[in-house]
Amino acid sequence: MVIGLEVHAQLKTSSKLFSSSPNQFGSDPNENVNFIDSGMPGMLPVLNFGCIEKAIKTGFALNFTINKHSVFERKNYFYPDLPQGYQISQFEFPILTEGFINIESGQNQKKIRIERAHLEQDAGKSIHDIDPKYSFIDLNRVGTPLLEIVSYPDLKSADEVVSYMSSLRQVLMYIDVCDGNMQEGSLRADVNLSIRKPGGELGTRCEIKNLNSFKFIRQAIEYEFQRQIEVIESGGVIEQNTMLFDTSSGETRAMRSKEFSHDYRYFPDPDLLPVNITQEQIDKIQHTVGELPSQKLERYINELKIEKDIAKIIIAEKENTDVFEKIHNETEVPPKLIASWLVGDIFAFIKENNLDVLSLLNKTKAIGELLKLILDDIISNKIGKEILPRVLNDQGSPSEIVKEMDLEQVSDSGELEKIIDDALKGEEDNISKYQGGSDRVLGYFVGKCIKATKGKGNPKLINKLLLKKLQK
Amino acid sequence: MKQSISQIKSSLQKKEISVEELHDEFFKIAKSNINNSYNLILDKEHNKSFITESQKRYDNSKPLPLDGIPLGIKDLFCTKGIRTTASSKILSNFIPNYESFVTQQLLKDGSIFLGKNNCDEFAMGSSNETSHFGPVVNPWKNKNEPDNNLVPGGSSGGSAAAVAEGSCVASMGTDTGGSIRQPASLCGIVGLKPTFGSCSRWGIVAFASSLDQAGPLTNCVEDAAHILNSISKFDFNDSTSSNHTRDDYVSELNQKTDQKIKIGIPSDYLQGVSKDILNQIENTKKVLSKNNIEFLDVKFSTTEYALSTYYILAPAEASSNLARYDGIRYGVREKGENLDDIYLNSRTEGFGDEVTRRILIGAYVLSAGYYDAYYRQAQKVRRLIKNDFQRIFEEVDFILTPTTPNEAFKIGDKLDPISMYKNDIYTVPTSLAGLPGISIPSGLSSNGLPLGIQFIGNYFQEKKLLQIAALAEKELAFNE
Amino acid sequence: MSDIDIKRISYLAKLKLPEEKEEFYANSLKEIIKWVDNLKKIDTKEVKPLHNVTEKTESIRNDEVYKNNSVEEILDNAPERAQNFFKVPKVVE
Ligand SMILES: [Mg+2]
Ligand SMILES: [Zn+2]
């Protein structure tokens, strides 16, 4: 199976590609539409430089050649969601050419080559399920900037496609180019799939349009793969077709066949002039790219000494790293401690309570403080875990909570010695067992002492004092 | 003789006439619409507040540059709240909620719109016969066949006829391949196509985006300068708008330079033209020669390719520009069983023959397999044409040509599209090169019909172009 | 010049020419295409296409939102609408 992907990423801009109406999801119908978007007579496009910036950032992140000269052309076709009767896109001179991304394929890394990425307008939306006879058109999405990223057919399995798509998504979210929200259509994939017998010639490809979840991508590929095999094995031929994936049946089917094939009649948009970018502009944008996921992973492991598995969990989502790095910048707690708490109890809390990771951003001070209390032996790790939910529920600062509940760790040697003395009373048997070589008894004594302090005793100190006493 | 904008303003200032009286004078002629030069005439009620406001400014001796001047507007400019049809059935019910950049400027400068001038459908035509609202009649008559109705030229035929019949002081037109200059010539008035990028295309129903340019049709060169002062401005919302500083085109219009002026006459333009046309050029040479002007023979190497280039590029752009007319969001929707039928029926019924023809040509030259041979080749030849002009402008200050190869012809006379297209043979090269051109009336044909000459200037040299046109106008004394 | 497939071109242009007009347009097109065919004899190998005489634009805007029209102004010319949607017969994929 040979697969190439065309990924459409909606750019995270305030306004549209060629008009200054809002680029926003979820508004009332036709609320974000101006006269340009609705294709009124005489309306003209003006390019949004924000989109060029985002494209160039992507260029750096995906190792593209950034073309200083690019040209917007018109792709002519009729569709009710397409008010102008053409889509402004880039054809002969796209802004980005020849990039690549490394993905994980099983245990290995694999380099996926990307042919090009170009800027274009999104179309509107037709709503078909309100009325049996009519469709309703909402043009809010018209003109939303898209970056279409076209890979070479380097992908060989559904797993690789999903890995490629998620790596792409991760990078685009890191550099703040796309919000990655596939459900809302911010990231969609067209899958071009063909099959080849080992050593045989590559078959005709079919394009499955507009897949907007990893699950659907996987299902569609698996279904289409089987379908093509069955066609070939029963002696048929694969027709070059544009397919739709039916999400309810899990099947692909060809779009209503057209009387004539498409002919988009691309030509340079005469309302626009070529985009010419200077080296200075490119350099300036390069500074805004920031750290990419792969670079971050390396830094977390090598500089911050975070375990690889934990580091990977954190970098999986950009928002995790935002939270992690904010805590790291605000406190002097070792990054390793932050990382393990984040990936452990803190994420567990987020998951249990169905919260957004980003909601942690205004709790980073409190988290840092909590970890510092533990680090400084003011509270025990155990107490820390116990009070974490209160901290994350904004029920006071960690130190307040600790004070209020009287949870400060007892680290006064005098006080602890007394407790130890009490604990050792009547334990002559166990003491002699210990002295006879049974280490297990030590744990028992530590536990007893901590219990006596209602969990507040500093375990390390208790341990130390106990050892001293028992050696006497 | 008709009064110029300056003269009218002076009468208004001196209270010899009120803004309302002025309006009524033109309104009356417009209302009769004998030549079908209007698709829509605004009733007085609509303009009442404009008239009152304008009068107030005169009363306070603070009139705006075009205060109270009654104008016609080609029905290709979107006018807010006023029906804008491009003389097409498909837009025959369209009322824009926005005002084109150019008409905004004219309103800001105090002018008053009388109505929307008839034109060829989507500005495609050279005789104003393609309009959904019927042909416009040229106010001039052939003295040998006075009963025949003649075409006013096109596509700004309604604008030209309106100015010539005296139903407005001036009219705004648009010129893609000659649509201002050619009708001006056939109607015996002045028509200016500014340099591409001088006047914003924002809000003008697009025909061919890389060629369309707004400009005035007026009784005299000075009026054209007045209008140009108002409309020639940088507009951020038109990405092809030029951001150079504009001159004041009126103040030094009649100023003479001591420098010798060189005018090139392309002799290849004159091969095989009629005696009448040749006379215009000869006469112009004669009357101007007493000034410090030298006439030179210049040779273009691309003339024979200009029309072909134009009739590939303009339809190509048009086929795409007119894709938005589908009966979905605005305009006339025809009945249909399903969506595809609505598209097909609305477009097929909505467009007239010439528009249909050009859409088909455009789709053809852009289609797979033909793009390189036609569209791309035409784009390349377009550069050769531009270079050709640039080479000649290294030798001369202006180029002088006839505006049209013939006088106004009978309505219905030219049925074959190619012979119609050939009407624009002298105006199209300038349009392809994006250069400014002005047509002024130069004399009468043997049939007593007006003929025009065209001066072509270098990029953004409108000031000098208007100066030479004003000089020629004075010497030719057509209006006297 | 190859033959003109008028059906295909009108399909691309979303026009439904009545049968009797197909030939008229086909012939007309053929003639015009023949007429413009003279461009083919020019050697343009070294020439760059000229899309627009203005070759540099001043109009590139910053990514800012500006909108001063209402939904009503977008919809009030619509031949058919349902609330704030444009309404069309169902699209069949
Ligand atoms: Mg695709
Ligand atoms: Zn795309």
JSON list of C-alpha atoms in Angstrom, two decimals, chain A residues 227-398:
[
{"chain": "A", "resi": 227, "resn": "ARG", "atom": "CA", "xyz": [-11.63, -2.80, -1.38]},
{"chain": "A", "resi": 228, "resn": "GLN", "atom": "CA", "xyz": [-8.82, -2.29, -3.86]},
{"chain": "A", "resi": 229, "resn": "ILE", "atom": "CA", "xyz": [-7.42, -5.75, -3.17]},
{"chain": "A", "resi": 230, "resn": "GLU", "atom": "CA", "xyz": [-10.80, -7.30, -3.73]},
{"chain": "A", "resi": 231, "resn": "VAL", "atom": "CA", "xyz": [-11.31, -5.40, -6.98]},
{"chain": "A", "resi": 232, "resn": "ILE", "atom": "CA", "xyz": [-7.92, -6.52, -8.29]},
{"chain": "A", "resi": 233, "resn": "GLU", "atom": "CA", "xyz": [-8.27, -10.09, -7.14]},
{"chain": "A", "resi": 234, "resn": "SER", "atom": "CA", "xyz": [-11.65, -10.45, -8.78]},
{"chain": "A", "resi": 235, "resn": "GLY", "atom": "CA", "xyz": [-10.00, -9.31, -11.99]},
{"chain": "A", "resi": 236, "resn": "GLY", "atom": "CA", "xyz": [-11.27, -5.74, -11.96]},
{"chain": "A", "resi": 237, "resn": "VAL", "atom": "CA", "xyz": [-9.45, -2.45, -12.42]},
{"chain": "A", "resi": 238, "resn": "ILE", "atom": "CA", "xyz": [-9.23, 0.41, -9.99]},
{"chain": "A", "resi": 239, "resn": "GLU", "atom": "CA", "xyz": [-10.71, 3.56, -11.43]},
{"chain": "A", "resi": 240, "resn": "GLN", "atom": "CA", "xyz": [-9.17, 6.84, -10.46]},
{"chain": "A", "resi": 241, "resn": "ASN", "atom": "CA", "xyz": [-11.82, 8.23, -8.21]},
{"chain": "A", "resi": 242, "resn": "THR", "atom": "CA", "xyz": [-12.55, 10.72, -5.55]},
{"chain": "A", "resi": 243, "resn": "MET", "atom": "CA", "xyz": [-14.04, 8.87, -2.60]},
{"chain": "A", "resi": 244, "resn": "LEU", "atom": "CA", "xyz": [-16.00, 9.90, 0.41]},
{"chain": "A", "resi": 245, "resn": "PHE", "atom": "CA", "xyz": [-15.75, 8.08, 3.72]},
{"chain": "A", "resi": 246, "resn": "ASP", "atom": "CA", "xyz": [-19.07, 7.31, 5.30]},
{"chain": "A", "resi": 247, "resn": "THR", "atom": "CA", "xyz": [-18.42, 7.65, 9.00]},
{"chain": "A", "resi": 248, "resn": "SER", "atom": "CA", "xyz": [-21.51, 5.70, 10.00]},
{"chain": "A", "resi": 249, "resn": "SER", "atom": "CA", "xyz": [-20.94, 2.65, 7.84]},
{"chain": "A", "resi": 250, "resn": "GLY", "atom": "CA", "xyz": [-17.15, 2.82, 7.88]},
{"chain": "A", "resi": 251, "resn": "GLU", "atom": "CA", "xyz": [-17.08, 2.45, 4.11]},
{"chain": "A", "resi": 252, "resn": "THR", "atom": "CA", "xyz": [-15.64, 4.48, 1.29]},
{"chain": "A", "resi": 253, "resn": "ARG", "atom": "CA", "xyz": [-17.67, 5.23, -1.80]},
{"chain": "A", "resi": 254, "resn": "ALA", "atom": "CA", "xyz": [-16.99, 7.08, -5.00]},
{"chain": "A", "resi": 255, "resn": "MET", "atom": "CA", "xyz": [-18.45, 10.57, -5.33]},
{"chain": "A", "resi": 256, "resn": "ARG", "atom": "CA", "xyz": [-21.17, 10.90, -7.93]},
{"chain": "A", "resi": 257, "resn": "SER", "atom": "CA", "xyz": [-19.21, 10.39, -11.11]},
{"chain": "A", "resi": 258, "resn": "LYS", "atom": "CA", "xyz": [-18.83, 13.50, -13.16]},
{"chain": "A", "resi": 259, "resn": "GLU", "atom": "CA", "xyz": [-19.76, 13.67, -16.80]},
{"chain": "A", "resi": 260, "resn": "PHE", "atom": "CA", "xyz": [-16.43, 15.32, -17.50]},
{"chain": "A", "resi": 261, "resn": "SER", "atom": "CA", "xyz": [-13.27, 15.24, -15.49]},
{"chain": "A", "resi": 262, "resn": "HIS", "atom": "CA", "xyz": [-12.30, 18.30, -13.51]},
{"chain": "A", "resi": 263, "resn": "ASP", "atom": "CA", "xyz": [-10.38, 21.06, -15.17]},
{"chain": "A", "resi": 264, "resn": "TYR", "atom": "CA", "xyz": [-9.64, 23.78, -12.67]},
{"chain": "A", "resi": 265, "resn": "ARG", "atom": "CA", "xyz": [-8.22, 26.23, -15.18]},
{"chain": "A", "resi": 266, "resn": "TYR", "atom": "CA", "xyz": [-5.70, 27.68, -12.74]},
{"chain": "A", "resi": 267, "resn": "PHE", "atom": "CA", "xyz": [-4.37, 31.10, -13.66]},
{"chain": "A", "resi": 268, "resn": "PRO", "atom": "CA", "xyz": [-2.68, 33.87, -11.65]},
{"chain": "A", "resi": 269, "resn": "ASP", "atom": "CA", "xyz": [-5.32, 35.91, -9.82]},
{"chain": "A", "resi": 270, "resn": "PRO", "atom": "CA", "xyz": [-5.34, 39.26, -11.63]},
{"chain": "A", "resi": 271, "resn": "ASP", "atom": "CA", "xyz": [-6.68, 40.96, -8.50]},
{"chain": "A", "resi": 272, "resn": "LEU", "atom": "CA", "xyz": [-3.51, 40.07, -6.64]},
{"chain": "A", "resi": 273, "resn": "LEU", "atom": "CA", "xyz": [0.14, 40.55, -7.34]},
{"chain": "A", "resi": 274, "resn": "PRO", "atom": "CA", "xyz": [2.92, 38.06, -6.65]},
{"chain": "A", "resi": 275, "resn": "VAL", "atom": "CA", "xyz": [4.06, 37.81, -3.05]},
{"chain": "A", "resi": 276, "resn": "ASN", "atom": "CA", "xyz": [7.66, 38.84, -2.67]},
{"chain": "A", "resi": 277, "resn": "ILE", "atom": "CA", "xyz": [9.23, 38.30, 0.71]},
{"chain": "A", "resi": 278, "resn": "THR", "atom": "CA", "xyz": [12.57, 39.72, 1.76]},
{"chain": "A", "resi": 279, "resn": "GLN", "atom": "CA", "xyz": [15.32, 37.88, 3.61]},
{"chain": "A", "resi": 280, "resn": "GLU", "atom": "CA", "xyz": [14.87, 40.35, 6.49]},
{"chain": "A", "resi": 281, "resn": "GLN", "atom": "CA", "xyz": [11.24, 39.37, 6.83]},
{"chain": "A", "resi": 282, "resn": "ILE", "atom": "CA", "xyz": [12.14, 35.71, 6.77]},
{"chain": "A", "resi": 283, "resn": "ASP", "atom": "CA", "xyz": [14.86, 36.16, 9.38]},
{"chain": "A", "resi": 284, "resn": "LYS", "atom": "CA", "xyz": [12.48, 38.03, 11.63]},
{"chain": "A", "resi": 285, "resn": "ILE", "atom": "CA", "xyz": [9.92, 35.26, 11.39]},
{"chain": "A", "resi": 286, "resn": "GLN", "atom": "CA", "xyz": [12.54, 32.59, 12.05]},
{"chain": "A", "resi": 287, "resn": "HIS", "atom": "CA", "xyz": [13.05, 34.06, 15.53]},
{"chain": "A", "resi": 288, "resn": "THR", "atom": "CA", "xyz": [9.42, 33.38, 16.35]},
{"chain": "A", "resi": 289, "resn": "VAL", "atom": "CA", "xyz": [9.49, 29.68, 15.49]},
{"chain": "A", "resi": 290, "resn": "GLY", "atom": "CA", "xyz": [10.49, 28.57, 18.98]},
{"chain": "A", "resi": 291, "resn": "GLU", "atom": "CA", "xyz": [11.48, 25.11, 20.07]},
{"chain": "A", "resi": 292, "resn": "LEU", "atom": "CA", "xyz": [10.14, 22.18, 18.10]},
{"chain": "A", "resi": 293, "resn": "PRO", "atom": "CA", "xyz": [8.92, 18.97, 19.77]},
{"chain": "A", "resi": 294, "resn": "SER", "atom": "CA", "xyz": [12.02, 17.00, 18.78]},
{"chain": "A", "resi": 295, "resn": "GLN", "atom": "CA", "xyz": [14.32, 19.71, 20.11]},
{"chain": "A", "resi": 296, "resn": "LYS", "atom": "CA", "xyz": [12.34, 19.94, 23.31]},
{"chain": "A", "resi": 297, "resn": "LEU", "atom": "CA", "xyz": [12.52, 16.21, 23.90]},
{"chain": "A", "resi": 298, "resn": "GLU", "atom": "CA", "xyz": [16.26, 16.27, 23.55]},
{"chain": "A", "resi": 299, "resn": "ARG", "atom": "CA", "xyz": [16.61, 19.19, 25.94]},
{"chain": "A", "resi": 300, "resn": "TYR", "atom": "CA", "xyz": [14.31, 17.66, 28.54]},
{"chain": "A", "resi": 301, "resn": "ILE", "atom": "CA", "xyz": [16.31, 14.47, 28.53]},
{"chain": "A", "resi": 302, "resn": "ASN", "atom": "CA", "xyz": [19.82, 15.80, 28.25]},
{"chain": "A", "resi": 303, "resn": "GLU", "atom": "CA", "xyz": [19.68, 19.11, 30.05]},
{"chain": "A", "resi": 304, "resn": "LEU", "atom": "CA", "xyz": [16.81, 18.74, 32.45]},
{"chain": "A", "resi": 305, "resn": "LYS", "atom": "CA", "xyz": [17.64, 15.10, 33.17]},
{"chain": "A", "resi": 306, "resn": "ILE", "atom": "CA", "xyz": [14.06, 13.98, 32.85]},
{"chain": "A", "resi": 307, "resn": "GLU", "atom": "CA", "xyz": [13.50, 10.32, 32.15]},
{"chain": "A", "resi": 308, "resn": "LYS", "atom": "CA", "xyz": [12.79, 9.67, 28.49]},
{"chain": "A", "resi": 309, "resn": "ASP", "atom": "CA", "xyz": [9.39, 8.11, 29.01]},
{"chain": "A", "resi": 310, "resn": "ILE", "atom": "CA", "xyz": [8.23, 10.95, 31.21]},
{"chain": "A", "resi": 311, "resn": "ALA", "atom": "CA", "xyz": [9.66, 13.57, 28.88]},
{"chain": "A", "resi": 312, "resn": "LYS", "atom": "CA", "xyz": [7.81, 11.99, 25.98]},
{"chain": "A", "resi": 313, "resn": "ILE", "atom": "CA", "xyz": [4.53, 12.16, 27.82]},
{"chain": "A", "resi": 314, "resn": "ILE", "atom": "CA", "xyz": [5.06, 15.84, 28.50]},
{"chain": "A", "resi": 315, "resn": "ILE", "atom": "CA", "xyz": [6.04, 16.85, 25.00]},
{"chain": "A", "resi": 316, "resn": "ALA", "atom": "CA", "xyz": [3.18, 14.91, 23.44]},
{"chain": "A", "resi": 317, "resn": "GLU", "atom": "CA", "xyz": [1.03, 18.01, 23.77]},
{"chain": "A", "resi": 318, "resn": "LYS", "atom": "CA", "xyz": [2.24, 21.55, 23.51]},
{"chain": "A", "resi": 319, "resn": "GLU", "atom": "CA", "xyz": [0.05, 22.56, 26.42]},
{"chain": "A", "resi": 320, "resn": "ASN", "atom": "CA", "xyz": [1.79, 20.09, 28.73]},
{"chain": "A", "resi": 321, "resn": "THR", "atom": "CA", "xyz": [5.10, 21.74, 28.02]},
{"chain": "A", "resi": 322, "resn": "ASP", "atom": "CA", "xyz": [3.60, 25.17, 28.55]},
{"chain": "A", "resi": 323, "resn": "VAL", "atom": "CA", "xyz": [2.53, 24.15, 32.05]},
{"chain": "A", "resi": 324, "resn": "PHE", "atom": "CA", "xyz": [5.74, 22.30, 32.79]},
{"chain": "A", "resi": 325, "resn": "GLU", "atom": "CA", "xyz": [7.94, 25.16, 31.65]},
{"chain": "A", "resi": 326, "resn": "LYS", "atom": "CA", "xyz": [5.94, 27.72, 33.55]},
{"chain": "A", "resi": 327, "resn": "ILE", "atom": "CA", "xyz": [6.40, 25.81, 36.80]},
{"chain": "A", "resi": 328, "resn": "HIS", "atom": "CA", "xyz": [10.05, 25.26, 35.98]},
{"chain": "A", "resi": 329, "resn": "ASN", "atom": "CA", "xyz": [10.57, 28.97, 35.41]},
{"chain": "A", "resi": 330, "resn": "GLU", "atom": "CA", "xyz": [8.76, 30.03, 38.55]},
{"chain": "A", "resi": 331, "resn": "THR", "atom": "CA", "xyz": [10.38, 27.73, 41.09]},
{"chain": "A", "resi": 332, "resn": "GLU", "atom": "CA", "xyz": [13.71, 26.22, 41.88]},
{"chain": "A", "resi": 333, "resn": "VAL", "atom": "CA", "xyz": [12.41, 22.70, 42.22]},
{"chain": "A", "resi": 334, "resn": "PRO", "atom": "CA", "xyz": [14.41, 20.17, 40.18]},
{"chain": "A", "resi": 335, "resn": "PRO", "atom": "CA", "xyz": [12.72, 19.66, 36.80]},
{"chain": "A", "resi": 336, "resn": "LYS", "atom": "CA", "xyz": [12.69, 15.95, 37.36]},
{"chain": "A", "resi": 337, "resn": "LEU", "atom": "CA", "xyz": [10.48, 16.36, 40.43]},
{"chain": "A", "resi": 338, "resn": "ILE", "atom": "CA", "xyz": [8.12, 18.69, 38.54]},
{"chain": "A", "resi": 339, "resn": "ALA", "atom": "CA", "xyz": [7.94, 16.27, 35.63]},
{"chain": "A", "resi": 340, "resn": "SER", "atom": "CA", "xyz": [7.11, 13.24, 37.73]},
{"chain": "A", "resi": 341, "resn": "TRP", "atom": "CA", "xyz": [4.44, 15.09, 39.69]},
{"chain": "A", "resi": 342, "resn": "LEU", "atom": "CA", "xyz": [2.94, 16.51, 36.51]},
{"chain": "A", "resi": 343, "resn": "VAL", "atom": "CA", "xyz": [2.76, 13.22, 34.68]},
{"chain": "A", "resi": 344, "resn": "GLY", "atom": "CA", "xyz": [1.61, 11.44, 37.84]},
{"chain": "A", "resi": 345, "resn": "ASP", "atom": "CA", "xyz": [-0.82, 12.92, 40.29]},
{"chain": "A", "resi": 346, "resn": "ILE", "atom": "CA", "xyz": [-1.44, 16.22, 38.55]},
{"chain": "A", "resi": 347, "resn": "PHE", "atom": "CA", "xyz": [-2.46, 14.78, 35.18]},
{"chain": "A", "resi": 348, "resn": "ALA", "atom": "CA", "xyz": [-4.47, 12.13, 37.01]},
{"chain": "A", "resi": 349, "resn": "PHE", "atom": "CA", "xyz": [-6.36, 14.91, 38.75]},
{"chain": "A", "resi": 350, "resn": "ILE", "atom": "CA", "xyz": [-6.97, 16.71, 35.43]},
{"chain": "A", "resi": 351, "resn": "LYS", "atom": "CA", "xyz": [-8.25, 13.54, 33.86]},
{"chain": "A", "resi": 352, "resn": "GLU", "atom": "CA", "xyz": [-10.48, 12.60, 36.77]},
{"chain": "A", "resi": 353, "resn": "ASN", "atom": "CA", "xyz": [-12.06, 16.01, 36.83]},
{"chain": "A", "resi": 354, "resn": "ASN", "atom": "CA", "xyz": [-12.30, 16.36, 33.09]},
{"chain": "A", "resi": 355, "resn": "LEU", "atom": "CA", "xyz": [-10.28, 19.53, 33.03]},
{"chain": "A", "resi": 356, "resn": "ASP", "atom": "CA", "xyz": [-8.19, 21.20, 30.37]},
{"chain": "A", "resi": 357, "resn": "VAL", "atom": "CA", "xyz": [-4.44, 20.96, 30.91]},
{"chain": "A", "resi": 358, "resn": "LEU", "atom": "CA", "xyz": [-4.20, 24.65, 30.17]},
{"chain": "A", "resi": 359, "resn": "SER", "atom": "CA", "xyz": [-6.33, 25.36, 33.24]},
{"chain": "A", "resi": 360, "resn": "LEU", "atom": "CA", "xyz": [-3.17, 24.54, 35.19]},
{"chain": "A", "resi": 361, "resn": "LEU", "atom": "CA", "xyz": [-1.50, 27.64, 33.83]},
{"chain": "A", "resi": 362, "resn": "ASN", "atom": "CA", "xyz": [-2.90, 29.81, 36.59]},
{"chain": "A", "resi": 363, "resn": "LYS", "atom": "CA", "xyz": [-2.06, 27.23, 39.23]},
{"chain": "A", "resi": 364, "resn": "THR", "atom": "CA", "xyz": [1.60, 26.87, 38.45]},
{"chain": "A", "resi": 365, "resn": "LYS", "atom": "CA", "xyz": [2.64, 29.11, 41.37]},
{"chain": "A", "resi": 366, "resn": "ALA", "atom": "CA", "xyz": [0.73, 26.94, 43.81]},
{"chain": "A", "resi": 367, "resn": "ILE", "atom": "CA", "xyz": [2.08, 23.73, 42.33]},
{"chain": "A", "resi": 368, "resn": "GLY", "atom": "CA", "xyz": [5.60, 25.11, 42.52]},
{"chain": "A", "resi": 369, "resn": "GLU", "atom": "CA", "xyz": [5.08, 26.09, 46.13]},
{"chain": "A", "resi": 370, "resn": "LEU", "atom": "CA", "xyz": [3.77, 22.65, 46.99]},
{"chain": "A", "resi": 371, "resn": "LEU", "atom": "CA", "xyz": [6.75, 20.96, 45.41]},
{"chain": "A", "resi": 372, "resn": "LYS", "atom": "CA", "xyz": [9.06, 23.35, 47.21]},
{"chain": "A", "resi": 373, "resn": "LEU", "atom": "CA", "xyz": [7.47, 22.43, 50.57]},
{"chain": "A", "resi": 374, "resn": "ILE", "atom": "CA", "xyz": [8.19, 18.81, 49.80]},
{"chain": "A", "resi": 375, "resn": "LEU", "atom": "CA", "xyz": [11.69, 19.52, 48.59]},
{"chain": "A", "resi": 376, "resn": "ASP", "atom": "CA", "xyz": [12.45, 21.48, 51.76]},
{"chain": "A", "resi": 377, "resn": "ASP", "atom": "CA", "xyz": [11.12, 18.68, 53.93]},
{"chain": "A", "resi": 378, "resn": "ILE", "atom": "CA", "xyz": [8.42, 20.96, 55.29]},
{"chain": "A", "resi": 379, "resn": "ILE", "atom": "CA", "xyz": [5.84, 18.40, 54.35]},
{"chain": "A", "resi": 380, "resn": "SER", "atom": "CA", "xyz": [6.20, 14.82, 53.39]},
{"chain": "A", "resi": 381, "resn": "ASN", "atom": "CA", "xyz": [5.61, 13.50, 49.93]},
{"chain": "A", "resi": 382, "resn": "LYS", "atom": "CA", "xyz": [2.58, 11.71, 51.25]},
{"chain": "A", "resi": 383, "resn": "ILE", "atom": "CA", "xyz": [1.04, 14.83, 52.72]},
{"chain": "A", "resi": 384, "resn": "GLY", "atom": "CA", "xyz": [1.81, 16.56, 49.46]},
{"chain": "A", "resi": 385, "resn": "LYS", "atom": "CA", "xyz": [-0.23, 14.05, 47.57]},
{"chain": "A", "resi": 386, "resn": "GLU", "atom": "CA", "xyz": [-3.01, 14.33, 50.04]},
{"chain": "A", "resi": 387, "resn": "ILE", "atom": "CA", "xyz": [-3.38, 18.07, 49.80]},
{"chain": "A", "resi": 388, "resn": "LEU", "atom": "CA", "xyz": [-2.83, 18.29, 46.02]},
{"chain": "A", "resi": 389, "resn": "PRO", "atom": "CA", "xyz": [-6.57, 18.22, 45.20]},
{"chain": "A", "resi": 390, "resn": "ARG", "atom": "CA", "xyz": [-7.17, 21.13, 47.57]},
{"chain": "A", "resi": 391, "resn": "VAL", "atom": "CA", "xyz": [-4.33, 23.07, 45.98]},
{"chain": "A", "resi": 392, "resn": "LEU", "atom": "CA", "xyz": [-5.66, 22.42, 42.49]},
{"chain": "A", "resi": 393, "resn": "ASN", "atom": "CA", "xyz": [-9.16, 23.31, 43.55]},
{"chain": "A", "resi": 394, "resn": "ASP", "atom": "CA", "xyz": [-7.92, 26.71, 44.64]},
{"chain": "A", "resi": 395, "resn": "GLN", "atom": "CA", "xyz": [-8.70, 26.09, 48.30]},
{"chain": "A", "resi": 396, "resn": "GLY", "atom": "CA", "xyz": [-5.82, 28.18, 49.52]},
{"chain": "A", "resi": 397, "resn": "SER", "atom": "CA", "xyz": [-2.10, 28.25, 48.94]},
{"chain": "A", "resi": 398, "resn": "PRO", "atom": "CA", "xyz": [-0.16, 25.12, 49.90]}
]
